[in-house]
């Protein structure tokens, strides 16, 4: 991930739940998969944002990966619904 991707993910985390659908789903999925300590650290990161610390980057990488998964699932579902409409 680039520093820009870390910072954009940080912005989405700060603005949660008022973010795009795929971002909200990705953050929710990431939280579900995290340990109790990771969730606490993520909450602390949301309250005191710093996308440059190594420990922040590892949490943001988890969230970023889940956002990407959610985005691809939504695009796949949208593509299937568009294909169904075309037939």
Tab-separated table of C-alpha atoms in Angstrom, residues 1-85:
chain	number	residue	atom	x	y	z
A	1	UNK	CA	0.000	0.000	0.000
A	2	UNK	CA	1.086	3.524	-0.678
A	3	UNK	CA	0.990	6.261	1.950
A	4	UNK	CA	-1.941	7.790	0.063
A	5	UNK	CA	-3.907	4.526	0.369
A	6	UNK	CA	-3.146	4.426	4.104
A	7	UNK	CA	-4.362	8.001	4.493
A	8	UNK	CA	-7.523	7.433	2.421
A	9	UNK	CA	-8.316	4.343	4.482
A	10	UNK	CA	-7.724	6.401	7.626
A	11	UNK	CA	-10.198	9.024	6.345
A	12	UNK	CA	-12.798	6.334	5.673
A	13	UNK	CA	-12.263	4.942	9.164
A	14	UNK	CA	-12.663	8.389	10.743
A	15	UNK	CA	-15.830	9.135	8.742
A	16	UNK	CA	-17.364	5.702	9.454
A	17	UNK	CA	-20.338	5.036	9.237
A	18	UNK	CA	-20.927	7.922	6.806
A	19	UNK	CA	-18.897	6.362	3.995
A	20	UNK	CA	-19.601	4.517	0.758
A	21	UNK	CA	-21.342	1.159	1.033
A	22	UNK	CA	-18.273	-0.902	0.118
A	23	UNK	CA	-16.162	0.990	2.651
A	24	UNK	CA	-18.737	0.450	5.392
A	25	UNK	CA	-18.995	-3.261	4.594
A	26	UNK	CA	-15.212	-3.581	4.434
A	27	UNK	CA	-14.729	-1.885	7.791
A	28	UNK	CA	-17.477	-4.027	9.336
A	29	UNK	CA	-15.866	-7.198	7.935
A	30	UNK	CA	-12.432	-6.153	9.179
A	31	UNK	CA	-13.785	-5.490	12.672
A	32	UNK	CA	-15.510	-8.888	12.690
A	33	UNK	CA	-12.242	-10.649	11.815
A	34	UNK	CA	-10.070	-8.769	14.313
A	35	UNK	CA	-9.112	-9.869	17.782
A	36	UNK	CA	-10.331	-7.921	20.794
A	37	UNK	CA	-6.983	-6.127	21.100
A	38	UNK	CA	-6.960	-5.212	17.411
A	39	UNK	CA	-10.480	-3.778	17.679
A	40	UNK	CA	-9.388	-1.705	20.682
A	41	UNK	CA	-6.324	-0.485	18.767
A	42	UNK	CA	-8.514	0.365	15.771
A	43	UNK	CA	-10.821	2.398	18.013
A	44	UNK	CA	-7.797	4.212	19.462
A	45	UNK	CA	-6.566	4.875	15.927
A	46	UNK	CA	-9.947	6.329	14.977
A	47	UNK	CA	-9.803	8.642	18.013
A	48	UNK	CA	-6.126	9.584	17.497
A	49	UNK	CA	-5.436	9.247	13.770
A	50	UNK	CA	-1.868	8.684	12.654
A	51	UNK	CA	-1.451	6.795	9.385
A	52	UNK	CA	2.343	6.837	9.583
A	53	UNK	CA	2.991	4.559	12.592
A	54	UNK	CA	3.874	0.936	11.721
A	55	UNK	CA	1.177	-0.447	14.051
A	56	UNK	CA	-1.375	1.881	12.445
A	57	UNK	CA	-0.336	0.726	8.999
A	58	UNK	CA	-0.876	-2.929	9.878
A	59	UNK	CA	-4.426	-2.221	11.090
A	60	UNK	CA	-5.157	-0.010	8.100
A	61	UNK	CA	-3.855	-2.723	5.760
A	62	UNK	CA	-6.412	-5.151	7.215
A	63	UNK	CA	-9.205	-2.609	6.762
A	64	UNK	CA	-8.016	-1.709	3.238
A	65	UNK	CA	-7.974	-5.374	2.171
A	66	UNK	CA	-11.517	-5.889	3.452
A	67	UNK	CA	-12.735	-2.729	1.681
A	68	UNK	CA	-11.212	-4.024	-1.567
A	69	UNK	CA	-12.946	-7.403	-1.086
A	70	UNK	CA	-16.290	-5.732	-0.407
A	71	UNK	CA	-15.874	-3.486	-3.441
A	72	UNK	CA	-15.126	-6.430	-5.734
A	73	UNK	CA	-18.096	-8.394	-4.352
A	74	UNK	CA	-20.424	-5.441	-4.944
A	75	UNK	CA	-19.097	-4.963	-8.485
A	76	UNK	CA	-19.482	-8.687	-9.166
A	77	UNK	CA	-23.065	-8.665	-7.870
A	78	UNK	CA	-23.819	-5.540	-9.881
A	79	UNK	CA	-22.366	-7.164	-12.994
A	80	UNK	CA	-24.524	-10.258	-12.461
A	81	UNK	CA	-27.655	-8.152	-11.989
A	82	UNK	CA	-26.840	-6.102	-15.087
A	83	UNK	CA	-26.340	-9.319	-17.074
A	84	UNK	CA	-29.682	-10.658	-15.807
A	85	UNK	CA	-31.429	-7.459	-16.885
